Amino acid sequence: MVCLDTDILVALLRGDEEAVRVLEKLQRVGELPKTTIITVYELFKGAAASAKPMENIRIVEELLQNLTVLGLDVEACKGLD
């Protein structure tokens, strides 16, 4: 399982070519993109603090429609899924 962190997702939002290539490669090998709820928090916090919060929040929402968001609880932290 590949879990995309805040850095790679922000790079995708900024149109970084290397980040786009990484995502395309994952999709070619059948890997569904995933991230954590912590990363979701960081993305929304950054969007809200930006110069265009409403626009950037909408962009983050669109990005999240294409990702599986992994929850976080005690068992997940232990790695006992």
mmCIF file of N, CA and C in Angstrom:
data_model
loop_
_atom_site.group_PDB
_atom_site.id
_atom_site.type_symbol
_atom_site.label_atom_id
_atom_site.label_comp_id
_atom_site.label_asym_id
_atom_site.label_seq_id
_atom_site.Cartn_x
_atom_site.Cartn_y
_atom_site.Cartn_z
ATOM 1 N N MET A 1 0.843 -1.179 0.000
ATOM 2 C CA MET A 1 0.000 0.000 0.000
ATOM 3 C C MET A 1 0.889 1.243 0.000
ATOM 4 N N VAL A 2 0.519 2.185 -0.836
ATOM 5 C CA VAL A 2 1.220 3.458 -0.899
ATOM 6 C C VAL A 2 0.306 4.526 -0.317
ATOM 7 N N CYS A 3 0.849 5.293 0.609
ATOM 8 C CA CYS A 3 0.086 6.362 1.250
ATOM 9 C C CYS A 3 0.754 7.697 0.903
ATOM 10 N N LEU A 4 0.016 8.544 0.217
ATOM 11 C CA LEU A 4 0.561 9.832 -0.225
ATOM 12 C C LEU A 4 0.539 10.829 0.927
ATOM 13 N N ASP A 5 1.674 11.482 1.157
ATOM 14 C CA ASP A 5 1.753 12.437 2.255
ATOM 15 C C ASP A 5 1.448 13.853 1.784
ATOM 16 N N THR A 6 1.467 14.774 2.703
ATOM 17 C CA THR A 6 1.122 16.163 2.411
ATOM 18 C C THR A 6 2.024 16.752 1.337
ATOM 19 N N ASP A 7 3.310 16.475 1.419
ATOM 20 C CA ASP A 7 4.250 17.051 0.449
ATOM 21 C C ASP A 7 3.908 16.668 -0.986
ATOM 22 N N ILE A 8 3.634 15.398 -1.220
ATOM 23 C CA ILE A 8 3.346 14.967 -2.596
ATOM 24 C C ILE A 8 2.006 15.511 -3.061
ATOM 25 N N LEU A 9 1.020 15.585 -2.167
ATOM 26 C CA LEU A 9 -0.285 16.101 -2.573
ATOM 27 C C LEU A 9 -0.243 17.599 -2.846
ATOM 28 N N VAL A 10 0.515 18.343 -2.053
ATOM 29 C CA VAL A 10 0.676 19.779 -2.327
ATOM 30 C C VAL A 10 1.405 19.951 -3.655
ATOM 31 N N ALA A 11 2.399 19.125 -3.910
ATOM 32 C CA ALA A 11 3.114 19.199 -5.189
ATOM 33 C C ALA A 11 2.152 18.919 -6.350
ATOM 34 N N LEU A 12 1.261 17.944 -6.177
ATOM 35 C CA LEU A 12 0.254 17.667 -7.216
ATOM 36 C C LEU A 12 -0.644 18.881 -7.432
ATOM 37 N N LEU A 13 -1.093 19.490 -6.345
ATOM 38 C CA LEU A 13 -1.961 20.664 -6.455
ATOM 39 C C LEU A 13 -1.268 21.820 -7.163
ATOM 40 N N ARG A 14 0.034 21.881 -7.026
ATOM 41 C CA ARG A 14 0.813 22.945 -7.676
ATOM 42 C C ARG A 14 1.220 22.575 -9.095
ATOM 43 N N GLY A 15 0.861 21.374 -9.533
ATOM 44 C CA GLY A 15 1.176 20.956 -10.897
ATOM 45 C C GLY A 15 2.599 20.488 -11.101
ATOM 46 N N ASP A 16 3.276 20.102 -10.030
ATOM 47 C CA ASP A 16 4.655 19.629 -10.124
ATOM 48 C C ASP A 16 4.727 18.381 -11.011
ATOM 49 N N GLU A 17 5.547 18.436 -12.044
ATOM 50 C CA GLU A 17 5.616 17.351 -13.031
ATOM 51 C C GLU A 17 6.077 16.035 -12.422
ATOM 52 N N GLU A 18 7.025 16.074 -11.513
ATOM 53 C CA GLU A 18 7.509 14.844 -10.884
ATOM 54 C C GLU A 18 6.403 14.199 -10.049
ATOM 55 N N ALA A 19 5.643 14.988 -9.329
ATOM 56 C CA ALA A 19 4.532 14.457 -8.533
ATOM 57 C C ALA A 19 3.478 13.833 -9.437
ATOM 58 N N VAL A 20 3.192 14.474 -10.553
ATOM 59 C CA VAL A 20 2.219 13.933 -11.516
ATOM 60 C C VAL A 20 2.721 12.599 -12.054
ATOM 61 N N ARG A 21 4.015 12.499 -12.373
ATOM 62 C CA ARG A 21 4.583 11.240 -12.870
ATOM 63 C C ARG A 21 4.470 10.128 -11.830
ATOM 64 N N VAL A 22 4.719 10.458 -10.565
ATOM 65 C CA VAL A 22 4.609 9.458 -9.499
ATOM 66 C C VAL A 22 3.184 8.928 -9.424
ATOM 67 N N LEU A 23 2.215 9.815 -9.442
ATOM 68 C CA LEU A 23 0.811 9.395 -9.378
ATOM 69 C C LEU A 23 0.431 8.566 -10.598
ATOM 70 N N GLU A 24 0.866 8.981 -11.769
ATOM 71 C CA GLU A 24 0.567 8.227 -12.989
ATOM 72 C C GLU A 24 1.172 6.828 -12.931
ATOM 73 N N LYS A 25 2.390 6.714 -12.401
ATOM 74 C CA LYS A 25 3.039 5.415 -12.282
ATOM 75 C C LYS A 25 2.257 4.514 -11.330
ATOM 76 N N LEU A 26 1.813 5.059 -10.220
ATOM 77 C CA LEU A 26 1.013 4.275 -9.272
ATOM 78 C C LEU A 26 -0.275 3.771 -9.930
ATOM 79 N N GLN A 27 -0.909 4.636 -10.679
ATOM 80 C CA GLN A 27 -2.151 4.256 -11.342
ATOM 81 C C GLN A 27 -1.910 3.179 -12.398
ATOM 82 N N ARG A 28 -0.781 3.258 -13.121
ATOM 83 C CA ARG A 28 -0.462 2.252 -14.143
ATOM 84 C C ARG A 28 -0.301 0.864 -13.538
ATOM 85 N N VAL A 29 0.238 0.793 -12.324
ATOM 86 C CA VAL A 29 0.445 -0.517 -11.691
ATOM 87 C C VAL A 29 -0.759 -0.932 -10.841
ATOM 88 N N GLY A 30 -1.850 -0.164 -10.938
ATOM 89 C CA GLY A 30 -3.083 -0.526 -10.252
ATOM 90 C C GLY A 30 -3.154 -0.131 -8.798
ATOM 91 N N GLU A 31 -2.272 0.721 -8.375
ATOM 92 C CA GLU A 31 -2.271 1.187 -6.987
ATOM 93 C C GLU A 31 -3.267 2.327 -6.833
ATOM 94 N N LEU A 32 -4.249 2.139 -5.969
ATOM 95 C CA LEU A 32 -5.232 3.191 -5.721
ATOM 96 C C LEU A 32 -4.634 4.214 -4.758
ATOM 97 N N PRO A 33 -4.693 5.499 -5.110
ATOM 98 C CA PRO A 33 -4.073 6.508 -4.246
ATOM 99 C C PRO A 33 -4.803 6.637 -2.905
ATOM 100 N N LYS A 34 -4.010 6.680 -1.834
ATOM 101 C CA LYS A 34 -4.537 6.793 -0.487
ATOM 102 C C LYS A 34 -3.782 7.897 0.263
ATOM 103 N N THR A 35 -4.425 8.409 1.291
ATOM 104 C CA THR A 35 -3.779 9.354 2.185
ATOM 105 C C THR A 35 -4.392 9.172 3.566
ATOM 106 N N THR A 36 -3.906 9.909 4.539
ATOM 107 C CA THR A 36 -4.437 9.788 5.900
ATOM 108 C C THR A 36 -5.290 10.995 6.260
ATOM 109 N N ILE A 37 -6.071 10.823 7.280
ATOM 110 C CA ILE A 37 -6.903 11.910 7.773
ATOM 111 C C ILE A 37 -6.036 13.068 8.279
ATOM 112 N N ILE A 38 -4.836 12.773 8.741
ATOM 113 C CA ILE A 38 -3.923 13.831 9.191
ATOM 114 C C ILE A 38 -3.513 14.703 8.008
ATOM 115 N N THR A 39 -3.222 14.080 6.884
ATOM 116 C CA THR A 39 -2.879 14.835 5.682
ATOM 117 C C THR A 39 -4.066 15.672 5.216
ATOM 118 N N VAL A 40 -5.271 15.120 5.306
ATOM 119 C CA VAL A 40 -6.468 15.883 4.940
ATOM 120 C C VAL A 40 -6.556 17.146 5.799
ATOM 121 N N TYR A 41 -6.328 17.003 7.093
ATOM 122 C CA TYR A 41 -6.339 18.155 7.994
ATOM 123 C C TYR A 41 -5.318 19.199 7.551
ATOM 124 N N GLU A 42 -4.103 18.742 7.250
ATOM 125 C CA GLU A 42 -3.045 19.669 6.842
ATOM 126 C C GLU A 42 -3.398 20.390 5.543
ATOM 127 N N LEU A 43 -3.993 19.676 4.598
ATOM 128 C CA LEU A 43 -4.380 20.304 3.334
ATOM 129 C C LEU A 43 -5.444 21.381 3.544
ATOM 130 N N PHE A 44 -6.464 21.070 4.348
ATOM 131 C CA PHE A 44 -7.510 22.058 4.611
ATOM 132 C C PHE A 44 -6.981 23.241 5.420
ATOM 133 N N LYS A 45 -6.106 22.973 6.362
ATOM 134 C CA LYS A 45 -5.521 24.067 7.155
ATOM 135 C C LYS A 45 -4.723 25.001 6.253
ATOM 136 N N GLY A 46 -3.923 24.450 5.355
ATOM 137 C CA GLY A 46 -3.160 25.262 4.416
ATOM 138 C C GLY A 46 -4.048 26.039 3.475
ATOM 139 N N ALA A 47 -5.096 25.396 2.984
ATOM 140 C CA ALA A 47 -6.030 26.069 2.075
ATOM 141 C C ALA A 47 -6.715 27.234 2.778
ATOM 142 N N ALA A 48 -7.132 27.023 4.023
ATOM 143 C CA ALA A 48 -7.824 28.071 4.776
ATOM 144 C C ALA A 48 -6.914 29.265 5.066
ATOM 145 N N ALA A 49 -5.622 29.014 5.193
ATOM 146 C CA ALA A 49 -4.674 30.085 5.501
ATOM 147 C C ALA A 49 -4.128 30.765 4.245
ATOM 148 N N SER A 50 -4.541 30.306 3.082
ATOM 149 C CA SER A 50 -4.005 30.834 1.825
ATOM 150 C C SER A 50 -4.649 32.170 1.454
ATOM 151 N N ALA A 51 -4.132 32.771 0.412
ATOM 152 C CA ALA A 51 -4.671 34.044 -0.077
ATOM 153 C C ALA A 51 -6.064 33.885 -0.684
ATOM 154 N N LYS A 52 -6.384 32.682 -1.151
ATOM 155 C CA LYS A 52 -7.693 32.400 -1.765
ATOM 156 C C LYS A 52 -8.322 31.190 -1.076
ATOM 157 N N PRO A 53 -8.739 31.337 0.172
ATOM 158 C CA PRO A 53 -9.192 30.163 0.930
ATOM 159 C C PRO A 53 -10.369 29.416 0.314
ATOM 160 N N MET A 54 -11.399 30.101 -0.132
ATOM 161 C CA MET A 54 -12.574 29.403 -0.671
ATOM 162 C C MET A 54 -12.210 28.598 -1.919
ATOM 163 N N GLU A 55 -11.426 29.193 -2.791
ATOM 164 C CA GLU A 55 -11.005 28.502 -4.015
ATOM 165 C C GLU A 55 -10.134 27.299 -3.685
ATOM 166 N N ASN A 56 -9.191 27.476 -2.776
ATOM 167 C CA ASN A 56 -8.271 26.387 -2.444
ATOM 168 C C ASN A 56 -8.947 25.273 -1.658
ATOM 169 N N ILE A 57 -9.921 25.608 -0.815
ATOM 170 C CA ILE A 57 -10.685 24.571 -0.120
ATOM 171 C C ILE A 57 -11.448 23.733 -1.140
ATOM 172 N N ARG A 58 -12.038 24.368 -2.140
ATOM 173 C CA ARG A 58 -12.759 23.643 -3.191
ATOM 174 C C ARG A 58 -11.802 22.720 -3.948
ATOM 175 N N ILE A 59 -10.609 23.199 -4.236
ATOM 176 C CA ILE A 59 -9.614 22.386 -4.952
ATOM 177 C C ILE A 59 -9.219 21.163 -4.124
ATOM 178 N N VAL A 60 -9.029 21.361 -2.826
ATOM 179 C CA VAL A 60 -8.696 20.236 -1.944
ATOM 180 C C VAL A 60 -9.845 19.233 -1.930
ATOM 181 N N GLU A 61 -11.072 19.721 -1.854
ATOM 182 C CA GLU A 61 -12.236 18.824 -1.876
ATOM 183 C C GLU A 61 -12.268 17.998 -3.152
ATOM 184 N N GLU A 62 -11.959 18.608 -4.286
ATOM 185 C CA GLU A 62 -11.924 17.885 -5.562
ATOM 186 C C GLU A 62 -10.831 16.825 -5.561
ATOM 187 N N LEU A 63 -9.664 17.169 -5.050
ATOM 188 C CA LEU A 63 -8.566 16.211 -4.962
ATOM 189 C C LEU A 63 -8.972 15.005 -4.119
ATOM 190 N N LEU A 64 -9.623 15.255 -3.002
ATOM 191 C CA LEU A 64 -9.982 14.173 -2.085
ATOM 192 C C LEU A 64 -11.009 13.215 -2.675
ATOM 193 N N GLN A 65 -11.761 13.656 -3.662
ATOM 194 C CA GLN A 65 -12.726 12.766 -4.315
ATOM 195 C C GLN A 65 -12.030 11.617 -5.034
ATOM 196 N N ASN A 66 -10.745 11.798 -5.338
ATOM 197 C CA ASN A 66 -9.984 10.784 -6.070
ATOM 198 C C ASN A 66 -9.053 9.969 -5.179
ATOM 199 N N LEU A 67 -9.180 10.140 -3.868
ATOM 200 C CA LEU A 67 -8.307 9.443 -2.923
ATOM 201 C C LEU A 67 -9.128 8.646 -1.922
ATOM 202 N N THR A 68 -8.566 7.556 -1.453
ATOM 203 C CA THR A 68 -9.110 6.864 -0.297
ATOM 204 C C THR A 68 -8.461 7.496 0.919
ATOM 205 N N VAL A 69 -9.282 7.938 1.870
ATOM 206 C CA VAL A 69 -8.749 8.548 3.087
ATOM 207 C C VAL A 69 -8.766 7.497 4.190
ATOM 208 N N LEU A 70 -7.578 7.200 4.688
ATOM 209 C CA LEU A 70 -7.443 6.200 5.736
ATOM 210 C C LEU A 70 -7.734 6.831 7.090
ATOM 211 N N GLY A 71 -8.563 6.176 7.866
ATOM 212 C CA GLY A 71 -8.904 6.665 9.195
ATOM 213 C C GLY A 71 -7.758 6.421 10.172
ATOM 214 N N LEU A 72 -7.942 6.918 11.355
ATOM 215 C CA LEU A 72 -6.911 6.759 12.371
ATOM 216 C C LEU A 72 -7.574 6.472 13.704
ATOM 217 N N ASP A 73 -7.198 5.337 14.254
ATOM 218 C CA ASP A 73 -7.627 4.977 15.588
ATOM 219 C C ASP A 73 -6.471 4.229 16.253
ATOM 220 N N VAL A 74 -6.692 3.778 17.444
ATOM 221 C CA VAL A 74 -5.613 3.111 18.189
ATOM 222 C C VAL A 74 -5.115 1.880 17.445
ATOM 223 N N GLU A 75 -6.022 1.073 16.919
ATOM 224 C CA GLU A 75 -5.611 -0.139 16.216
ATOM 225 C C GLU A 75 -4.787 0.172 14.958
ATOM 226 N N ALA A 76 -5.189 1.209 14.238
ATOM 227 C CA ALA A 76 -4.423 1.612 13.052
ATOM 228 C C ALA A 76 -3.014 2.042 13.458
ATOM 229 N N CYS A 77 -2.902 2.729 14.577
ATOM 230 C CA CYS A 77 -1.586 3.172 15.051
ATOM 231 C C CYS A 77 -0.710 1.979 15.415
ATOM 232 N N LYS A 78 -1.328 0.911 15.897
ATOM 233 C CA LYS A 78 -0.582 -0.291 16.252
ATOM 234 C C LYS A 78 -0.218 -1.104 15.020
ATOM 235 N N GLY A 79 -0.899 -0.850 13.902
ATOM 236 C CA GLY A 79 -0.650 -1.623 12.684
ATOM 237 C C GLY A 79 -1.294 -2.996 12.703
ATOM 238 N N LEU A 80 -2.421 -3.121 13.411
ATOM 239 C CA LEU A 80 -3.073 -4.424 13.555
ATOM 240 C C LEU A 80 -4.271 -4.611 12.644
ATOM 241 N N ASP A 81 -4.425 -3.797 11.663
ATOM 242 C CA ASP A 81 -5.591 -3.909 10.764
ATOM 243 C C ASP A 81 -5.924 -5.308 10.502
#
